[in-house]
Short mmCIF file of C-alpha atoms in Angstrom, two decimals:
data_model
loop_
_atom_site.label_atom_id
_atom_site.label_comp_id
_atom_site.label_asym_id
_atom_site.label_seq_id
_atom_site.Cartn_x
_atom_site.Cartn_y
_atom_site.Cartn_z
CA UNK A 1 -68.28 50.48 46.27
CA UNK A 2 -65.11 52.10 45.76
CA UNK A 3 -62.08 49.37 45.58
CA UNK A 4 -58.54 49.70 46.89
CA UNK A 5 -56.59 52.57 45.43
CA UNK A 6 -53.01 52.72 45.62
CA UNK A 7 -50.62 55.17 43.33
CA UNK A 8 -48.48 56.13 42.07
CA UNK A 9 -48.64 53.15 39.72
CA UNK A 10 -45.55 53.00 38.20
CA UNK A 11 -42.17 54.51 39.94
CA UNK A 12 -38.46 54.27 38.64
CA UNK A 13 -36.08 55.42 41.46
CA UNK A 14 -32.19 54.93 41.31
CA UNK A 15 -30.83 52.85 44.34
CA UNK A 16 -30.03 53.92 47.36
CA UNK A 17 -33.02 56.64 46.91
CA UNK A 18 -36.05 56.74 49.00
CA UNK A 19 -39.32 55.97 47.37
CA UNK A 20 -43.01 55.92 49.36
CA UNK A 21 -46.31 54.29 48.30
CA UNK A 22 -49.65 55.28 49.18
CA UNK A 23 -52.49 52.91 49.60
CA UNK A 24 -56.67 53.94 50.46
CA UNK A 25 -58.25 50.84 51.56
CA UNK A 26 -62.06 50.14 50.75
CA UNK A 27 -64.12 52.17 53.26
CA UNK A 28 -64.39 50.50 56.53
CA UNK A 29 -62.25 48.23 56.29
CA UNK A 30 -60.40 47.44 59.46
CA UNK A 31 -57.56 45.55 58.10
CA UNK A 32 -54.76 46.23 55.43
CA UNK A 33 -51.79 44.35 53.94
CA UNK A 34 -48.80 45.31 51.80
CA UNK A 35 -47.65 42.38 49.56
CA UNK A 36 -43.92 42.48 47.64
CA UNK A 37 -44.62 40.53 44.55
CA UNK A 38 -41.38 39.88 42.53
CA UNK A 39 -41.79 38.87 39.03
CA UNK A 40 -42.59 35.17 38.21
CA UNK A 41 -43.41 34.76 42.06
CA UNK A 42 -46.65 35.20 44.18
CA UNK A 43 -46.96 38.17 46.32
CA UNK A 44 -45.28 37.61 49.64
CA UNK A 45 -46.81 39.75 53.19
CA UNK A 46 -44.77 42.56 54.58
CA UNK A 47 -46.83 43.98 56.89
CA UNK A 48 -50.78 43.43 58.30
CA UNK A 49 -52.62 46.37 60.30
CA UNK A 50 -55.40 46.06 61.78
CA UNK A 51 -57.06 49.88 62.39
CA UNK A 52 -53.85 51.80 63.25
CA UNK A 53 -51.73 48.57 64.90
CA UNK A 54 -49.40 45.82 63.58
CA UNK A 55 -50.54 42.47 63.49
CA UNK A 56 -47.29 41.03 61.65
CA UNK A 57 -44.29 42.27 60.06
CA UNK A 58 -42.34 39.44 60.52
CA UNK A 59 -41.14 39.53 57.11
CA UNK A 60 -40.81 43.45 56.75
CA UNK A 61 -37.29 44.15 56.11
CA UNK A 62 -36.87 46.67 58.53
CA UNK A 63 -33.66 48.07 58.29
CA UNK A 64 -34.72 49.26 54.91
CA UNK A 65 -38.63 49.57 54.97
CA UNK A 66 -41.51 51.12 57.10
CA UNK A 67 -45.34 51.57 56.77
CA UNK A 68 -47.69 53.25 58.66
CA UNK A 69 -51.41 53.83 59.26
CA UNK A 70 -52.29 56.61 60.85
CA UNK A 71 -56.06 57.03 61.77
CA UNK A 72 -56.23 53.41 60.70
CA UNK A 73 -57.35 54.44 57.19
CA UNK A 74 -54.80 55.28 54.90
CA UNK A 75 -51.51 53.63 54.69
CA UNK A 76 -47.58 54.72 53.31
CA UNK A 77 -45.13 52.22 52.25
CA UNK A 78 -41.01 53.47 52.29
CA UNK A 79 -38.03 52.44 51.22
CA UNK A 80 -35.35 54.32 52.21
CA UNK A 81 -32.45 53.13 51.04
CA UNK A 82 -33.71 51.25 47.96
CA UNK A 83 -32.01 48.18 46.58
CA UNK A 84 -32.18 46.73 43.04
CA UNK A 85 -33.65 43.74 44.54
CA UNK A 86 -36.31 45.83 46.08
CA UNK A 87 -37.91 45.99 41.84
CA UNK A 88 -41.47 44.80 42.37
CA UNK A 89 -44.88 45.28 42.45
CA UNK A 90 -46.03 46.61 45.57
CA UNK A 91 -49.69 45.51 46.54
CA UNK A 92 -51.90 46.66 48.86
CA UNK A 93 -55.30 44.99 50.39
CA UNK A 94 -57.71 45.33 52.35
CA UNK A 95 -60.19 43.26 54.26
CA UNK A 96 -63.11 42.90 56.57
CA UNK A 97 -64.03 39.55 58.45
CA UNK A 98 -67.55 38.58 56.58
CA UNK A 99 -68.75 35.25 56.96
CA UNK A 100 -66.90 32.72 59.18
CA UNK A 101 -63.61 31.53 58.28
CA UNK A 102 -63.72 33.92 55.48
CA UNK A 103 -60.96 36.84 55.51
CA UNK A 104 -61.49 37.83 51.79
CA UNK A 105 -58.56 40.55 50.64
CA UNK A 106 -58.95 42.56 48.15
CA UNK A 107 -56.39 44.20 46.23
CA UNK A 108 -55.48 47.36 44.87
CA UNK A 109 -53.73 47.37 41.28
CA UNK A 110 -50.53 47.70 42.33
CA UNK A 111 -47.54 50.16 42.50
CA UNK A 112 -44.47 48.94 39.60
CA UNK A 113 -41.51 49.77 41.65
CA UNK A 114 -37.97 49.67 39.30
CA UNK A 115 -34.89 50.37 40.58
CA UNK A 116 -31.74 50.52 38.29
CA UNK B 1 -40.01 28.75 52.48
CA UNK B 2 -42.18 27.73 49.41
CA UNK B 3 -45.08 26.86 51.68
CA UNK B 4 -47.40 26.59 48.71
CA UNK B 5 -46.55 25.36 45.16
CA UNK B 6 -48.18 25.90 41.65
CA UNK B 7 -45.84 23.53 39.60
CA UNK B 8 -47.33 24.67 36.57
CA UNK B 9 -46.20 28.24 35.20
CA UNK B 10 -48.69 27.77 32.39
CA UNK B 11 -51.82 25.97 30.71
CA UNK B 12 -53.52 26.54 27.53
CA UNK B 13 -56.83 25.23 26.74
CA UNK B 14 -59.61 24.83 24.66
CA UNK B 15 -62.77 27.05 24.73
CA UNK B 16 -64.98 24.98 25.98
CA UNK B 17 -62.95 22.57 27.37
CA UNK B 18 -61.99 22.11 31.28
CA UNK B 19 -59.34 23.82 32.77
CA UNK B 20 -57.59 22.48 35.52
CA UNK B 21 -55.14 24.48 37.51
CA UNK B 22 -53.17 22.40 40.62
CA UNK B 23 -51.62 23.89 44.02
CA UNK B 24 -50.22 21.77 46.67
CA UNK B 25 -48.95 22.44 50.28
CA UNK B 26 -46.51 21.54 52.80
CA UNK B 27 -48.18 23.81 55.74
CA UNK B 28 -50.70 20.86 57.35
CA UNK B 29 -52.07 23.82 59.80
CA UNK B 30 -53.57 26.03 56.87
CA UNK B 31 -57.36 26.63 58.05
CA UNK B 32 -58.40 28.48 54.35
CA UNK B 33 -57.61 27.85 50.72
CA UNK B 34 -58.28 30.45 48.09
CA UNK B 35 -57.95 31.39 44.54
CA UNK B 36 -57.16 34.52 42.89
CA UNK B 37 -57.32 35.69 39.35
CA UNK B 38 -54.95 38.44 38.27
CA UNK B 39 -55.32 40.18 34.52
CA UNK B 40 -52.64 42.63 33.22
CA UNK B 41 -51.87 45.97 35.12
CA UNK B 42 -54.44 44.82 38.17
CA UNK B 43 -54.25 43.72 41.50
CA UNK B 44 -55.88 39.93 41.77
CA UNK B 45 -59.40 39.61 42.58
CA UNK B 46 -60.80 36.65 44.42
CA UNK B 47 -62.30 33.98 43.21
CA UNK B 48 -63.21 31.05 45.48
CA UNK B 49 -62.12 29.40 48.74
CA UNK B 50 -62.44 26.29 50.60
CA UNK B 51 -62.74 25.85 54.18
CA UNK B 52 -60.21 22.77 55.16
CA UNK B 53 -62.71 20.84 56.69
CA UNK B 54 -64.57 21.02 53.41
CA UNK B 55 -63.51 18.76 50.49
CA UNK B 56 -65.44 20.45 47.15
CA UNK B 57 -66.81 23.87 46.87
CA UNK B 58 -68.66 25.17 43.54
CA UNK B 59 -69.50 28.49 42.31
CA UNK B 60 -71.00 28.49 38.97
CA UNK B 61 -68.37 27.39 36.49
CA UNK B 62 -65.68 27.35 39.25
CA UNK B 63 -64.98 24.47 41.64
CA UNK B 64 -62.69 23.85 43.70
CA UNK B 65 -60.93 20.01 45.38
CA UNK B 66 -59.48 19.73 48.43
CA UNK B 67 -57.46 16.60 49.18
CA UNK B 68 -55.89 17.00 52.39
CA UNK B 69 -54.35 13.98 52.96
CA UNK B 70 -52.37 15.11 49.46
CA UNK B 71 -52.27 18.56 50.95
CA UNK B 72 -53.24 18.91 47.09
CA UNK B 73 -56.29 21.64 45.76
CA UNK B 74 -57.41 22.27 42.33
CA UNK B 75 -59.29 24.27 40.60
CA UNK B 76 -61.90 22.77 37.93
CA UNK B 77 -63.19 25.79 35.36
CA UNK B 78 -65.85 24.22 32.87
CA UNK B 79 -66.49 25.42 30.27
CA UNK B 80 -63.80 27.48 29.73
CA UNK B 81 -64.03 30.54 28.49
CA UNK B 82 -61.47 33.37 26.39
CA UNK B 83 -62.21 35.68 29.23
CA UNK B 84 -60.94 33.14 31.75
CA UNK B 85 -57.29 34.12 30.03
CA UNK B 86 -55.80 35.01 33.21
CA UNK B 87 -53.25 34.04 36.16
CA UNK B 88 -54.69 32.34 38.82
CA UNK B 89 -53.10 32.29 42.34
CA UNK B 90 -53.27 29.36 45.21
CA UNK B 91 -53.54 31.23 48.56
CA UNK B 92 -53.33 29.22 52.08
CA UNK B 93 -54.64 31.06 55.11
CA UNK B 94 -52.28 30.21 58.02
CA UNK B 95 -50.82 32.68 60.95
CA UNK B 96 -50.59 34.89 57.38
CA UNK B 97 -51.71 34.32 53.51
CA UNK B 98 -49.16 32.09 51.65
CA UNK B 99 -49.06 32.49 47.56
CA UNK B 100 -48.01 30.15 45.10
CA UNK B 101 -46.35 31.82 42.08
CA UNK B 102 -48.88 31.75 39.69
CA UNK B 103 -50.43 29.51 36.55
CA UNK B 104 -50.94 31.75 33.40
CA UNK B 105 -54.25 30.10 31.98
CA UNK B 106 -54.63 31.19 28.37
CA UNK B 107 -58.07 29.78 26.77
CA UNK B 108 -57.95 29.84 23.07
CA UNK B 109 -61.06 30.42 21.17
#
């Protein structure tokens, strides 16, 4: 089984350019995530889909980022304008309910976002 | 809101030995606990969970505590291993996923 796959991997931007992510969540998969994980801190939600819908983006900035699922596969991650605070890793996962009480993500390897 | 600690940035062990790796939480309506190994250049891959109305859960060499009247989980790893070199992540399952920032476990053989 194919995992997540996300790309590019690594990305250096300058701020206040626009930068997009792509993420590919394991087939069938109904739901998908994009974490912000800042160096030396765990990765913090941005935004949960489930198929083509939101279920949260209460912590999306959103005067500065969107995402998207169209078709309720694939997924795009942008920054437009970026910030230098905005340097991360960008994570994407993906999940289908299993078992009860079990919402196992998994996670792609990551896009290295740096801007200077 | 640090919803969910991991005090320690680091641990070294033993092969061999037990490794113990400690997450505590403020959130008393978490449902889910889970752990999360992360090496180099990849995203992190789950390990185990607990169920809150569950107070031990083992999978092989892994096991995890639950004490909820600490809000306090751990995770037990015996024997360690060099492959177990890794940072670990305490997840809590609440209206969203909740990280702590990481233990780097390094296992020395």
């Amino acid at each position: 089984e194919a995992g997540v796959a996300q790309s590019p991997r690594y990305k250096i931007i300058e701020k206040r350019q626009s930068v997009a992510f792509w993420c590919n969540p394991i087939s069938g998969h109904a739901t998908l995530y994009w974490y912000q994980q800042i160096l030396g801190q765990g990765p913090k939600l941005l935004i949960q889909f489930q198929n083509n819908g939101v279920v949260d983006d209460s912590q999306l900035p959103k005067d500065r980022f969107s995402a998207e699922r169209l078709k309720g596969v694939d997924s795009t991650l942008k920054i437009q304008p970026a910030k230098l605070e905005d340097s991360a890793v960008y994570l994407c996962a993906s999940s289908s309910h299993g078992a009860v009480g079990v919402d196992t993500q998994y996670f792609g390897p990551g896009t290295r976002l740096t801007v200077l | 809101d640090q919803q969910v600690k991991q005090n320690s940035p680091s641990l070294s062990v033993q092969e061999g030995r037990i490794s113990i790796l400690n997450c505590d939480y403020t959130n008393s309506m978490f449902d889910y606990f889970l752990w999360y190994k992360k090496y180099p250049a990849e995203g992190p891959t789950f390990l185990i969970s607990i169920s809150s109305i569950k107070d031990k859960n083992e999978d092989g060499r892994f096991t995890v505590f639950l004490n909820k009247s600490a809000k306090h989980l751990s995770l037990h790893i015996v024997p360690s291993q060099p492959g177990d070199s890794a940072v670990y992540f305490c997840a809590a399952r609440g209206n969203d996923m909740r990280f702590g920032a990481g233990t780097r476990l390094t296992v020395k053989p």
